[in-house]
């Protein structure tokens, strides 16, 4: 099944004009997030093994690989969600703009700068307005006019404003699955983060909602760095600037999307 999906992903990338030739060099973006020599243990079990990766700013980097390979584990390291996991131990360094996030970096500030969107939409049991305003209020924003502006801006950026502008007082739980996921994206960007982490953001959505979230991701990368975990290799081919393949806790290969799908350097990537 994985091989068939991989062949479909190759076809997906191959539909782009000029992909039979060497792709033109693109301007390199500065590194935003970086992991160097990262090992992660849950008790005696080692889930990540010597991970080294640089994540460029304002690009979409996708993590692919079989279940249990470590891709979501690494994603959660980027905003220290593993802090809440019992007996979790991390070695190595993870930096945001050159600052080590595990040494002297306030976790609350980190999670303002590095937002998270989960696999299943998780709106709070409150109104659409209050869902989006929740983060800014927590940061001390009390002005109603400022909150109104942040809510509208975030919902517009999440491509949801036109669908909900007349029912902002309605519960976020009353929205469809795709709308709920876009509400969660609006809530995440309302605090104006630098990085947006997405852990299989479309796996629970129908095809139409999946396309909407993919289009939204492509628009958001103009201002944000996105790291996306996905089991859908066609999706990785459609939206990613670069792709990282994980296997058994190791980062096997990380490279340009076209190169990785059409001419992987590691046999394990090709076999997958």
Short mmCIF file of N, CA, C and O in Angstrom, two decimals, residues 110 162 173 186 194 207 231 236 240 247:
data_model
loop_
_atom_site.label_atom_id
_atom_site.label_comp_id
_atom_site.label_asym_id
_atom_site.label_seq_id
_atom_site.Cartn_x
_atom_site.Cartn_y
_atom_site.Cartn_z
N UNK A 110 7.38 29.82 24.27
CA UNK A 110 7.62 28.90 23.15
C UNK A 110 6.31 28.52 22.48
O UNK A 110 6.21 28.52 21.25
N UNK A 162 -16.15 34.10 6.08
CA UNK A 162 -17.40 34.23 5.32
C UNK A 162 -18.44 33.20 5.74
O UNK A 162 -19.64 33.43 5.59
N UNK A 173 -18.40 23.87 18.55
CA UNK A 173 -18.66 22.44 18.42
C UNK A 173 -19.77 22.15 17.41
O UNK A 173 -19.94 21.00 17.00
N UNK A 186 -7.34 28.92 12.98
CA UNK A 186 -7.55 30.34 13.32
C UNK A 186 -7.15 30.61 14.76
O UNK A 186 -6.52 31.63 15.07
N UNK A 194 5.22 32.05 15.06
CA UNK A 194 6.21 32.03 13.98
C UNK A 194 6.14 30.71 13.23
O UNK A 194 6.39 30.65 12.04
N UNK A 207 -12.74 14.58 1.63
CA UNK A 207 -11.86 15.10 0.56
C UNK A 207 -11.99 16.59 0.31
O UNK A 207 -10.98 17.27 0.08
N UNK A 231 0.47 10.89 6.63
CA UNK A 231 0.60 9.54 6.08
C UNK A 231 0.23 9.54 4.59
O UNK A 231 0.36 8.51 3.93
N UNK A 236 1.84 15.14 0.71
CA UNK A 236 3.20 15.65 0.88
C UNK A 236 3.75 16.16 -0.44
O UNK A 236 4.41 17.20 -0.50
N UNK A 240 4.37 20.26 -0.10
CA UNK A 240 5.64 20.43 0.61
C UNK A 240 6.73 21.06 -0.25
O UNK A 240 6.84 20.80 -1.45
N UNK A 247 12.05 6.31 9.75
CA UNK A 247 11.86 4.87 9.85
C UNK A 247 12.51 4.38 11.15
O UNK A 247 13.70 4.63 11.38
#
